Amino acid sequence: MNTILLENNIKDIIKAAEMIKQGKIVGIPTETVYGLCADARNEEAVKAVFRAKGRPADNPLIVHLADFSQAEIYTSYIPDIAYRLAEKFCPGALTMVLPKNDKIPMITSGGLETVGIRIPSHPVMHEVIKISGCPIAAPSANISGLPSPTCAEHVIRDMNGKISAVINGGESQFGVESTVISFDNENRARILRPGAVTKEMLFDICDVVVDSAVLNDLADGAEATSPGMKYKHYSPCADVVMVESSLEDFINLVNENNRDNVYSLIFNGDEKTFPFRYMTYGSDSSEQAHYIFRRLRELDDMGAEKIFVRSPDTEGIGLAVYNRLIRSAGFEVIRIKE
Ligand code: TXA
Ligand code: MG
């Protein structure tokens, strides 16, 4: 298959919407990361999305809609708290897990009776949904297990020849995927995956708990609240090690382990005194979120075999950065107390 590169203009947006209506798959920019988009009701198209990614069939896809009012078409029950959250955070980087109805095929929901609903704010994705008239199933547009794509080139890298087209919409604003929440009861949201809609922001509206799988490895035999949490994720080819320490202790650690193809991922500013091979990934949490997946891909391209990463702050969107990094490290963390 020849994968066409489309531009961010109305003619190409209409073309992409037509392709999706016809059951084809298109890579489309969103404000979080790029998505691999198909009509969520079309079982053959959804199957092709799973195949293109090499994704396990029990890991459900998020369904993207133009407006939260359309969630009523695809779900069987929406609690009041979901409407209150939607008022504040939709459109945006929030996915709410709700009981689905039979308009969403089981294959799309990975065999679950629930569906994750998201209303993206990116104008290109929004227009494609509106013009196609389809509920759009869209996982991140990477090969399963690799870092999510934050620009069109990353999508082409992973998906060239496997999908019909990609729209080039530049770099994704946030750089990490949406916050996924479910509801424990009428008053409490549970964060299954942290993102740009932070725990602190949700807490303004309702009670919030962070699922233990956000920060910890799933115990053997335990069932994941969100299937995505049980798979190794966001991993470059290199071996990633998270380090919680002062800059001085970090430098000593890298010094002891330094050899060819060892790289460090450090904060902006650290490089002034850093004597080894490195890349920086931002000076605050928003910047770190924006750059993290790009840097992991770049380090792979440079032939990194081992990457020591300075552990990020976990406030705000930092929790999302920490969550992605600790998974890419397979939960390997070195803690050096001062
Ligand atoms: O920002 C995003 O959410 C991006 C863009 C393209 O919208 N999409 C995305 O999709 O990250 P994906 O498939 O790469 O990640 C979706 C995550 C997975 O961990 C999946 O297990 C979880 O959401 N999920 C989806 N539906 C669920 C459900 N019904 N119950 C529990 N978890 C669900
Ligand atoms: Mg993904």
mmCIF file of C-alpha atoms and ligand atoms in Angstrom:
data_model
loop_
_atom_site.group_PDB
_atom_site.id
_atom_site.type_symbol
_atom_site.label_atom_id
_atom_site.label_comp_id
_atom_site.label_asym_id
_atom_site.label_seq_id
_atom_site.Cartn_x
_atom_site.Cartn_y
_atom_site.Cartn_z
ATOM 1 C CA MET A 1 0.000 0.000 0.000
ATOM 2 C CA ASN A 2 1.177 3.506 -0.803
ATOM 3 C CA THR A 3 0.840 5.820 2.217
ATOM 4 C CA ILE A 4 -0.027 9.365 1.061
ATOM 5 C CA LEU A 5 1.214 12.420 2.977
ATOM 6 C CA LEU A 6 -1.639 14.930 3.250
ATOM 7 C CA GLU A 7 -1.360 18.596 4.255
ATOM 8 C CA ASN A 8 -3.202 20.603 6.890
ATOM 9 C CA ASN A 9 -5.725 22.233 4.532
ATOM 10 C CA ILE A 10 -9.461 21.830 4.002
ATOM 11 C CA LYS A 11 -9.109 19.897 0.735
ATOM 12 C CA ASP A 12 -6.905 17.263 2.350
ATOM 13 C CA ILE A 13 -8.997 17.174 5.537
ATOM 14 C CA ILE A 14 -12.061 16.344 3.384
ATOM 15 C CA LYS A 15 -9.997 13.677 1.586
ATOM 16 C CA ALA A 16 -9.008 12.108 4.933
ATOM 17 C CA ALA A 17 -12.641 12.167 6.142
ATOM 18 C CA GLU A 18 -13.738 10.417 2.907
ATOM 19 C CA MET A 19 -11.065 7.742 3.354
ATOM 20 C CA ILE A 20 -12.254 7.021 6.900
ATOM 21 C CA LYS A 21 -15.859 6.788 5.692
ATOM 22 C CA GLN A 22 -14.682 4.200 3.145
ATOM 23 C CA GLY A 23 -13.106 2.057 5.867
ATOM 24 C CA LYS A 24 -9.513 3.190 5.380
ATOM 25 C CA ILE A 25 -6.994 4.125 8.086
ATOM 26 C CA VAL A 26 -5.470 7.600 8.353
ATOM 27 C CA GLY A 27 -2.876 9.036 10.753
ATOM 28 C CA ILE A 28 -4.190 12.330 12.141
ATOM 29 C CA PRO A 29 -2.668 14.916 14.500
ATOM 30 C CA THR A 30 -4.299 15.582 17.858
ATOM 31 C CA GLU A 31 -3.290 17.902 20.697
ATOM 32 C CA THR A 32 -1.842 14.911 22.632
ATOM 33 C CA VAL A 33 -0.152 12.610 20.082
ATOM 34 C CA TYR A 34 -0.972 11.427 16.538
ATOM 35 C CA GLY A 35 -3.808 8.901 16.261
ATOM 36 C CA LEU A 36 -4.378 5.979 13.880
ATOM 37 C CA CYS A 37 -7.949 6.720 12.855
ATOM 38 C CA ALA A 38 -10.744 4.446 11.633
ATOM 39 C CA ASP A 39 -14.544 4.345 11.777
ATOM 40 C CA ALA A 40 -15.166 2.839 15.245
ATOM 41 C CA ARG A 41 -18.303 1.027 13.938
ATOM 42 C CA ASN A 42 -16.495 -0.660 11.042
ATOM 43 C CA GLU A 43 -15.166 -3.996 12.323
ATOM 44 C CA GLU A 44 -12.900 -4.629 9.325
ATOM 45 C CA ALA A 45 -11.335 -1.158 9.598
ATOM 46 C CA VAL A 46 -10.820 -1.562 13.348
ATOM 47 C CA LYS A 47 -9.220 -4.981 12.790
ATOM 48 C CA ALA A 48 -6.839 -3.348 10.322
ATOM 49 C CA VAL A 49 -5.859 -0.780 12.990
ATOM 50 C CA PHE A 50 -4.949 -3.578 15.429
ATOM 51 C CA ARG A 51 -2.961 -5.298 12.642
ATOM 52 C CA ALA A 52 -1.079 -2.140 11.584
ATOM 53 C CA LYS A 53 0.042 -1.523 15.179
ATOM 54 C CA GLY A 54 0.652 -5.160 16.080
ATOM 55 C CA ARG A 55 -1.630 -4.496 19.064
ATOM 56 C CA PRO A 56 -3.052 -7.244 21.316
ATOM 57 C CA ALA A 57 -6.788 -7.705 20.624
ATOM 58 C CA ASP A 58 -7.755 -7.203 24.300
ATOM 59 C CA ASN A 59 -6.411 -3.627 24.468
ATOM 60 C CA PRO A 60 -9.408 -1.342 23.746
ATOM 61 C CA LEU A 61 -9.400 1.692 21.433
ATOM 62 C CA ILE A 62 -10.579 5.151 22.504
ATOM 63 C CA VAL A 63 -13.560 6.515 20.529
ATOM 64 C CA HIS A 64 -13.241 10.164 19.492
ATOM 65 C CA LEU A 65 -16.311 12.361 18.991
ATOM 66 C CA ALA A 66 -16.883 15.960 17.873
ATOM 67 C CA ASP A 67 -18.961 16.914 20.909
ATOM 68 C CA PHE A 68 -19.631 15.319 24.304
ATOM 69 C CA SER A 69 -23.395 15.346 23.671
ATOM 70 C CA GLN A 70 -22.753 12.568 21.091
ATOM 71 C CA ALA A 71 -21.476 10.293 23.879
ATOM 72 C CA GLU A 72 -25.158 9.487 24.530
ATOM 73 C CA ILE A 73 -25.340 7.749 21.126
ATOM 74 C CA TYR A 74 -22.644 5.199 22.015
ATOM 75 C CA THR A 75 -23.023 4.639 25.760
ATOM 76 C CA SER A 76 -25.751 3.187 27.981
ATOM 77 C CA TYR A 77 -25.234 5.412 31.041
ATOM 78 C CA ILE A 78 -23.457 8.699 31.765
ATOM 79 C CA PRO A 79 -23.087 9.775 35.408
ATOM 80 C CA ASP A 80 -23.591 13.455 36.329
ATOM 81 C CA ILE A 81 -19.945 13.821 37.252
ATOM 82 C CA ALA A 82 -19.006 12.939 33.646
ATOM 83 C CA TYR A 83 -21.156 15.819 32.389
ATOM 84 C CA ARG A 84 -19.545 18.159 34.907
ATOM 85 C CA LEU A 85 -16.053 17.084 33.840
ATOM 86 C CA ALA A 86 -17.026 17.400 30.166
ATOM 87 C CA GLU A 87 -18.173 20.974 30.715
ATOM 88 C CA LYS A 88 -14.748 21.854 32.034
ATOM 89 C CA PHE A 89 -12.376 19.624 30.025
ATOM 90 C CA CYS A 90 -14.066 18.768 26.707
ATOM 91 C CA PRO A 91 -12.814 19.300 24.120
ATOM 92 C CA GLY A 92 -9.431 18.306 25.509
ATOM 93 C CA ALA A 93 -7.004 15.656 26.673
ATOM 94 C CA LEU A 94 -9.483 13.704 28.804
ATOM 95 C CA THR A 95 -10.834 10.200 28.059
ATOM 96 C CA MET A 96 -13.783 8.988 30.145
ATOM 97 C CA VAL A 97 -14.499 5.255 30.368
ATOM 98 C CA LEU A 98 -18.285 4.677 30.261
ATOM 99 C CA PRO A 99 -20.558 1.663 29.761
ATOM 100 C CA LYS A 100 -20.929 1.164 25.987
ATOM 101 C CA ASN A 101 -23.997 0.169 23.989
ATOM 102 C CA ASP A 102 -24.110 -2.121 20.950
ATOM 103 C CA LYS A 103 -23.302 0.659 18.452
ATOM 104 C CA ILE A 104 -19.672 0.108 19.477
ATOM 105 C CA PRO A 105 -18.505 -3.351 18.352
ATOM 106 C CA MET A 106 -16.752 -5.609 20.879
ATOM 107 C CA ILE A 107 -13.638 -5.616 18.715
ATOM 108 C CA THR A 108 -13.291 -1.828 19.207
ATOM 109 C CA SER A 109 -13.662 -2.146 22.995
ATOM 110 C CA GLY A 110 -11.199 -5.037 23.196
ATOM 111 C CA GLY A 111 -13.966 -7.310 24.483
ATOM 112 C CA LEU A 112 -14.966 -4.936 27.329
ATOM 113 C CA GLU A 113 -18.490 -3.662 28.041
ATOM 114 C CA THR A 114 -17.087 -0.121 28.383
ATOM 115 C CA VAL A 115 -15.767 2.449 25.934
ATOM 116 C CA GLY A 116 -13.303 5.309 26.414
ATOM 117 C CA ILE A 117 -14.771 8.544 25.006
ATOM 118 C CA ARG A 118 -12.608 11.545 24.101
ATOM 119 C CA ILE A 119 -13.459 14.884 22.457
ATOM 120 C CA PRO A 120 -10.189 16.091 20.890
ATOM 121 C CA SER A 121 -9.546 19.836 20.685
ATOM 122 C CA HIS A 122 -7.119 19.736 17.737
ATOM 123 C CA PRO A 123 -8.853 21.517 14.832
ATOM 124 C CA VAL A 124 -7.714 18.949 12.214
ATOM 125 C CA MET A 125 -8.971 15.943 14.187
ATOM 126 C CA HIS A 126 -12.157 17.837 15.091
ATOM 127 C CA GLU A 127 -12.883 18.636 11.427
ATOM 128 C CA VAL A 128 -12.183 15.065 10.281
ATOM 129 C CA ILE A 129 -14.675 13.730 12.858
ATOM 130 C CA LYS A 130 -17.307 16.318 11.887
ATOM 131 C CA ILE A 131 -16.956 15.955 8.120
ATOM 132 C CA SER A 132 -16.800 12.134 8.183
ATOM 133 C CA GLY A 133 -19.752 11.881 10.581
ATOM 134 C CA CYS A 134 -18.013 8.825 12.079
ATOM 135 C CA PRO A 135 -17.160 8.044 15.679
ATOM 136 C CA ILE A 136 -13.405 7.631 15.264
ATOM 137 C CA ALA A 137 -11.452 4.868 16.970
ATOM 138 C CA ALA A 138 -7.872 6.037 17.366
ATOM 139 C CA PRO A 139 -5.002 4.523 19.282
ATOM 140 C CA SER A 140 -1.664 6.325 19.231
ATOM 141 C CA ALA A 141 -0.180 5.915 15.731
ATOM 142 C CA ASN A 142 2.964 3.995 16.774
ATOM 143 C CA ILE A 143 3.870 0.342 16.444
ATOM 144 C CA SER A 144 2.635 -1.282 19.656
ATOM 145 C CA GLY A 145 5.236 -0.895 22.430
ATOM 146 C CA LEU A 146 7.174 1.979 20.817
ATOM 147 C CA PRO A 147 7.010 5.635 21.975
ATOM 148 C CA SER A 148 3.891 7.468 20.729
ATOM 149 C CA PRO A 149 4.327 9.706 17.650
ATOM 150 C CA THR A 150 4.296 13.469 18.185
ATOM 151 C CA CYS A 151 4.842 14.466 14.539
ATOM 152 C CA ALA A 152 3.961 13.141 11.065
ATOM 153 C CA GLU A 153 7.494 11.799 10.419
ATOM 154 C CA HIS A 154 7.197 9.454 13.423
ATOM 155 C CA VAL A 155 3.918 8.106 12.029
ATOM 156 C CA ILE A 156 5.463 7.560 8.583
ATOM 157 C CA ARG A 157 8.394 5.763 10.209
ATOM 158 C CA ASP A 158 6.135 3.252 11.961
ATOM 159 C CA MET A 159 3.228 3.019 9.497
ATOM 160 C CA ASN A 160 4.573 3.596 5.967
ATOM 161 C CA GLY A 161 2.941 1.090 3.600
ATOM 162 C CA LYS A 162 0.476 -0.067 6.276
ATOM 163 C CA ILE A 163 -2.082 2.784 6.243
ATOM 164 C CA SER A 164 -3.724 4.914 3.530
ATOM 165 C CA ALA A 165 -2.540 8.391 4.557
ATOM 166 C CA VAL A 166 -1.111 10.705 7.212
ATOM 167 C CA ILE A 167 -2.041 14.366 7.673
ATOM 168 C CA ASN A 168 0.980 16.511 8.516
ATOM 169 C CA GLY A 169 -0.173 18.808 11.310
ATOM 170 C CA GLY A 170 3.203 19.638 12.835
ATOM 171 C CA GLU A 171 4.166 18.816 16.401
ATOM 172 C CA SER A 172 1.566 17.726 18.950
ATOM 173 C CA GLN A 173 1.085 20.340 21.652
ATOM 174 C CA PHE A 174 1.131 18.177 24.811
ATOM 175 C CA GLY A 175 3.318 15.275 23.641
ATOM 176 C CA VAL A 176 1.787 12.667 25.983
ATOM 177 C CA GLU A 177 -1.519 10.838 25.507
ATOM 178 C CA SER A 178 -4.807 11.845 27.145
ATOM 179 C CA THR A 179 -5.692 11.331 30.803
ATOM 180 C CA VAL A 180 -7.847 8.177 31.017
ATOM 181 C CA ILE A 181 -10.343 8.012 33.886
ATOM 182 C CA SER A 182 -13.083 5.640 34.975
ATOM 183 C CA PHE A 183 -15.687 6.259 37.680
ATOM 184 C CA ASP A 184 -15.662 4.386 41.009
ATOM 185 C CA ASN A 185 -19.079 5.831 41.917
ATOM 186 C CA GLU A 186 -21.142 8.988 41.360
ATOM 187 C CA ASN A 187 -18.524 11.176 43.036
ATOM 188 C CA ARG A 188 -15.129 9.727 42.360
ATOM 189 C CA ALA A 189 -12.893 9.559 39.295
ATOM 190 C CA ARG A 190 -10.067 7.030 39.056
ATOM 191 C CA ILE A 191 -7.023 7.964 36.965
ATOM 192 C CA LEU A 192 -5.999 4.943 34.889
ATOM 193 C CA ARG A 193 -3.459 6.858 32.813
ATOM 194 C CA PRO A 194 -2.240 10.377 33.747
ATOM 195 C CA GLY A 195 -2.081 13.095 31.071
ATOM 196 C CA ALA A 196 -2.451 16.831 30.480
ATOM 197 C CA VAL A 197 -5.734 17.011 32.413
ATOM 198 C CA THR A 198 -4.020 16.596 35.761
ATOM 199 C CA LYS A 199 -5.097 15.093 39.064
ATOM 200 C CA GLU A 200 -5.046 18.618 40.526
ATOM 201 C CA MET A 201 -7.367 19.914 37.742
ATOM 202 C CA LEU A 202 -9.833 17.016 38.161
ATOM 203 C CA PHE A 203 -9.832 17.520 41.923
ATOM 204 C CA ASP A 204 -11.436 20.958 41.418
ATOM 205 C CA ILE A 205 -14.565 19.136 40.201
ATOM 206 C CA CYS A 206 -14.704 15.776 42.026
ATOM 207 C CA ASP A 207 -12.891 13.274 44.250
ATOM 208 C CA VAL A 208 -9.956 11.651 42.496
ATOM 209 C CA VAL A 209 -7.819 8.582 43.112
ATOM 210 C CA VAL A 210 -4.758 7.577 41.143
ATOM 211 C CA ASP A 211 -4.894 3.865 40.261
ATOM 212 C CA SER A 212 -1.924 2.014 41.726
ATOM 213 C CA ALA A 213 -0.903 0.848 38.228
ATOM 214 C CA VAL A 214 -0.012 4.458 37.314
ATOM 215 C CA LEU A 215 3.129 4.340 39.438
ATOM 216 C CA ASN A 216 3.677 0.641 40.114
ATOM 217 C CA ASP A 217 4.177 -2.538 38.148
ATOM 218 C CA LEU A 218 1.144 -4.803 38.086
ATOM 219 C CA ALA A 219 1.557 -7.675 40.570
ATOM 220 C CA ASP A 220 1.723 -11.146 38.987
ATOM 221 C CA GLY A 221 -1.788 -12.421 38.320
ATOM 222 C CA ALA A 222 -3.451 -9.071 39.136
ATOM 223 C CA GLU A 223 -6.103 -7.821 36.726
ATOM 224 C CA ALA A 224 -5.481 -4.431 35.072
ATOM 225 C CA THR A 225 -8.238 -1.810 35.406
ATOM 226 C CA SER A 226 -7.070 -0.614 32.016
ATOM 227 C CA PRO A 227 -5.699 -3.330 29.723
ATOM 228 C CA GLY A 228 -3.043 -0.974 28.330
ATOM 229 C CA MET A 229 -1.335 -0.951 31.734
ATOM 230 C CA LYS A 230 -0.247 -4.550 31.556
ATOM 231 C CA TYR A 231 1.848 -4.259 28.409
ATOM 232 C CA LYS A 232 5.434 -3.025 28.137
ATOM 233 C CA HIS A 233 5.174 0.421 26.707
ATOM 234 C CA TYR A 234 6.842 3.491 25.305
ATOM 235 C CA SER A 235 10.087 1.600 24.954
ATOM 236 C CA PRO A 236 12.881 2.556 22.650
ATOM 237 C CA CYS A 237 15.280 -0.266 21.718
ATOM 238 C CA ALA A 238 17.728 0.931 24.356
ATOM 239 C CA ASP A 239 17.633 -0.163 27.963
ATOM 240 C CA VAL A 240 16.165 2.755 29.979
ATOM 241 C CA VAL A 241 17.071 3.290 33.655
ATOM 242 C CA MET A 242 15.352 5.951 35.786
ATOM 243 C CA VAL A 243 17.517 7.695 38.367
ATOM 244 C CA GLU A 244 16.134 9.619 41.347
ATOM 245 C CA SER A 245 19.072 11.597 42.718
ATOM 246 C CA SER A 246 20.870 14.921 42.817
ATOM 247 C CA LEU A 247 22.701 15.979 39.653
ATOM 248 C CA GLU A 248 26.008 15.276 41.394
ATOM 249 C CA ASP A 249 25.059 11.686 42.279
ATOM 250 C CA PHE A 250 23.654 11.214 38.755
ATOM 251 C CA ILE A 251 26.989 12.274 37.255
ATOM 252 C CA ASN A 252 28.863 9.845 39.554
ATOM 253 C CA LEU A 253 26.541 6.998 38.564
ATOM 254 C CA VAL A 254 26.953 7.643 34.841
ATOM 255 C CA ASN A 255 30.716 7.935 35.340
ATOM 256 C CA GLU A 256 30.814 4.435 36.860
ATOM 257 C CA ASN A 257 28.735 3.003 34.004
ATOM 258 C CA ASN A 258 30.074 5.039 31.110
ATOM 259 C CA ARG A 259 30.945 3.189 27.916
ATOM 260 C CA ASP A 260 30.130 3.493 24.193
ATOM 261 C CA ASN A 261 26.443 3.982 23.465
ATOM 262 C CA VAL A 262 25.519 5.012 27.013
ATOM 263 C CA TYR A 263 23.494 8.231 26.926
ATOM 264 C CA SER A 264 21.803 10.388 29.534
ATOM 265 C CA LEU A 265 18.516 12.225 29.360
ATOM 266 C CA ILE A 266 18.882 15.273 31.589
ATOM 267 C CA PHE A 267 17.059 18.515 32.415
ATOM 268 C CA ASN A 268 17.765 21.752 30.560
ATOM 269 C CA GLY A 269 20.509 23.522 32.494
ATOM 270 C CA ASP A 270 22.161 20.285 33.697
ATOM 271 C CA GLU A 271 24.322 20.254 30.570
ATOM 272 C CA LYS A 272 26.465 23.134 31.917
ATOM 273 C CA THR A 273 28.322 20.708 34.170
ATOM 274 C CA PHE A 274 27.527 17.394 32.473
ATOM 275 C CA PRO A 275 30.654 15.716 31.076
ATOM 276 C CA PHE A 276 29.110 12.729 29.184
ATOM 277 C CA ARG A 277 26.922 12.043 26.121
ATOM 278 C CA TYR A 278 23.471 13.487 26.751
ATOM 279 C CA MET A 279 20.238 14.931 25.426
ATOM 280 C CA THR A 280 18.085 17.391 27.377
ATOM 281 C CA TYR A 281 14.323 16.978 27.655
ATOM 282 C CA GLY A 282 13.059 20.273 29.058
ATOM 283 C CA SER A 283 13.214 22.513 32.072
ATOM 284 C CA ASP A 284 9.657 22.120 33.358
ATOM 285 C CA SER A 285 6.973 19.420 33.289
ATOM 286 C CA SER A 286 5.125 20.778 30.231
ATOM 287 C CA GLU A 287 8.318 20.915 28.208
ATOM 288 C CA GLN A 288 9.331 17.449 29.403
ATOM 289 C CA ALA A 289 5.941 16.066 28.311
ATOM 290 C CA HIS A 290 6.294 17.757 24.933
ATOM 291 C CA TYR A 291 9.762 16.294 24.244
ATOM 292 C CA ILE A 292 9.906 12.941 26.022
ATOM 293 C CA PHE A 293 8.735 10.631 23.203
ATOM 294 C CA ARG A 294 10.723 12.554 20.572
ATOM 295 C CA ARG A 295 13.903 12.221 22.634
ATOM 296 C CA LEU A 296 13.431 8.471 23.160
ATOM 297 C CA ARG A 297 13.106 8.035 19.388
ATOM 298 C CA GLU A 298 16.137 10.269 18.718
ATOM 299 C CA LEU A 299 18.257 8.315 21.192
ATOM 300 C CA ASP A 300 17.348 5.119 19.346
ATOM 301 C CA ASP A 301 18.423 6.719 16.061
ATOM 302 C CA MET A 302 21.753 7.621 17.662
ATOM 303 C CA GLY A 303 22.311 3.967 18.539
ATOM 304 C CA ALA A 304 21.902 4.321 22.310
ATOM 305 C CA GLU A 305 22.077 0.980 24.106
ATOM 306 C CA LYS A 306 21.565 2.294 27.623
ATOM 307 C CA ILE A 307 19.847 5.520 28.673
ATOM 308 C CA PHE A 308 20.073 6.964 32.185
ATOM 309 C CA VAL A 309 17.176 9.379 32.754
ATOM 310 C CA ARG A 310 16.908 12.022 35.459
ATOM 311 C CA SER A 311 13.582 11.265 37.110
ATOM 312 C CA PRO A 312 11.051 14.082 36.517
ATOM 313 C CA ASP A 313 9.005 15.995 39.074
ATOM 314 C CA THR A 314 5.591 14.317 39.466
ATOM 315 C CA GLU A 315 3.411 17.413 40.013
ATOM 316 C CA GLY A 316 0.833 18.336 37.329
ATOM 317 C CA ILE A 317 1.564 16.866 33.909
ATOM 318 C CA GLY A 318 4.864 15.627 35.395
ATOM 319 C CA LEU A 319 2.967 12.575 36.686
ATOM 320 C CA ALA A 320 2.283 11.622 33.044
ATOM 321 C CA VAL A 321 5.960 12.016 32.131
ATOM 322 C CA TYR A 322 6.986 9.889 35.127
ATOM 323 C CA ASN A 323 4.360 7.237 34.248
ATOM 324 C CA ARG A 324 5.607 6.916 30.629
ATOM 325 C CA LEU A 325 9.261 6.878 31.643
ATOM 326 C CA ILE A 326 8.878 4.299 34.383
ATOM 327 C CA ARG A 327 7.120 2.016 31.880
ATOM 328 C CA SER A 328 9.784 2.555 29.233
ATOM 329 C CA ALA A 329 12.288 1.612 31.961
ATOM 330 C CA GLY A 330 10.353 -1.586 32.729
ATOM 331 C CA PHE A 331 10.148 -0.194 36.332
ATOM 332 C CA GLU A 332 13.930 -0.158 36.726
ATOM 333 C CA VAL A 333 14.645 2.757 39.100
ATOM 334 C CA ILE A 334 17.835 3.638 40.953
ATOM 335 C CA ARG A 335 17.212 5.848 44.017
ATOM 336 C CA ILE A 336 20.187 7.602 45.557
ATOM 337 C CA LYS A 337 19.291 9.401 48.777
ATOM 338 C CA GLU A 338 21.155 12.587 49.546
HETATM 339 O O1 TXA B 1 -4.378 10.994 23.627
HETATM 340 C C1 TXA B 1 -4.812 9.876 23.375
HETATM 341 O O2 TXA B 1 -5.566 9.266 24.148
HETATM 342 C C2 TXA B 1 -4.405 9.235 22.043
HETATM 343 C C3 TXA B 1 -4.968 10.120 20.915
HETATM 344 C C4 TXA B 1 -4.762 9.536 19.547
HETATM 345 O O3 TXA B 1 -6.321 10.389 21.173
HETATM 346 N N1 TXA B 1 -4.871 7.875 21.957
HETATM 347 C C5 TXA B 1 -4.303 6.888 22.687
HETATM 348 O O4 TXA B 1 -4.850 5.628 22.478
HETATM 349 O O5 TXA B 1 -3.378 7.071 23.457
HETATM 350 P P1 TXA B 1 -4.088 4.279 22.911
HETATM 351 O O6 TXA B 1 -4.934 3.209 22.344
HETATM 352 O O7 TXA B 1 -2.691 4.332 22.485
HETATM 353 O O8 TXA B 1 -4.224 4.255 24.475
HETATM 354 C C6 TXA B 1 -5.504 4.096 25.066
HETATM 355 C C7 TXA B 1 -5.367 3.625 26.490
HETATM 356 C C8 TXA B 1 -4.908 2.186 26.578
HETATM 357 O O9 TXA B 1 -4.017 2.080 27.677
HETATM 358 C C9 TXA B 1 -6.190 1.428 26.835
HETATM 359 O O10 TXA B 1 -5.992 0.234 27.565
HETATM 360 C C10 TXA B 1 -7.006 2.439 27.634
HETATM 361 O O11 TXA B 1 -6.664 3.698 27.094
HETATM 362 N N2 TXA B 1 -8.462 2.235 27.429
HETATM 363 C C11 TXA B 1 -9.168 2.445 26.295
HETATM 364 N N3 TXA B 1 -10.449 2.066 26.455
HETATM 365 C C12 TXA B 1 -10.565 1.621 27.730
HETATM 366 C C13 TXA B 1 -11.627 1.067 28.504
HETATM 367 N N4 TXA B 1 -12.833 0.891 27.981
HETATM 368 N N5 TXA B 1 -11.375 0.697 29.788
HETATM 369 C C14 TXA B 1 -10.141 0.851 30.315
HETATM 370 N N6 TXA B 1 -9.095 1.368 29.634
HETATM 371 C C15 TXA B 1 -9.292 1.737 28.363
HETATM 372 MG MG MG B 2 -0.716 4.000 22.697
#
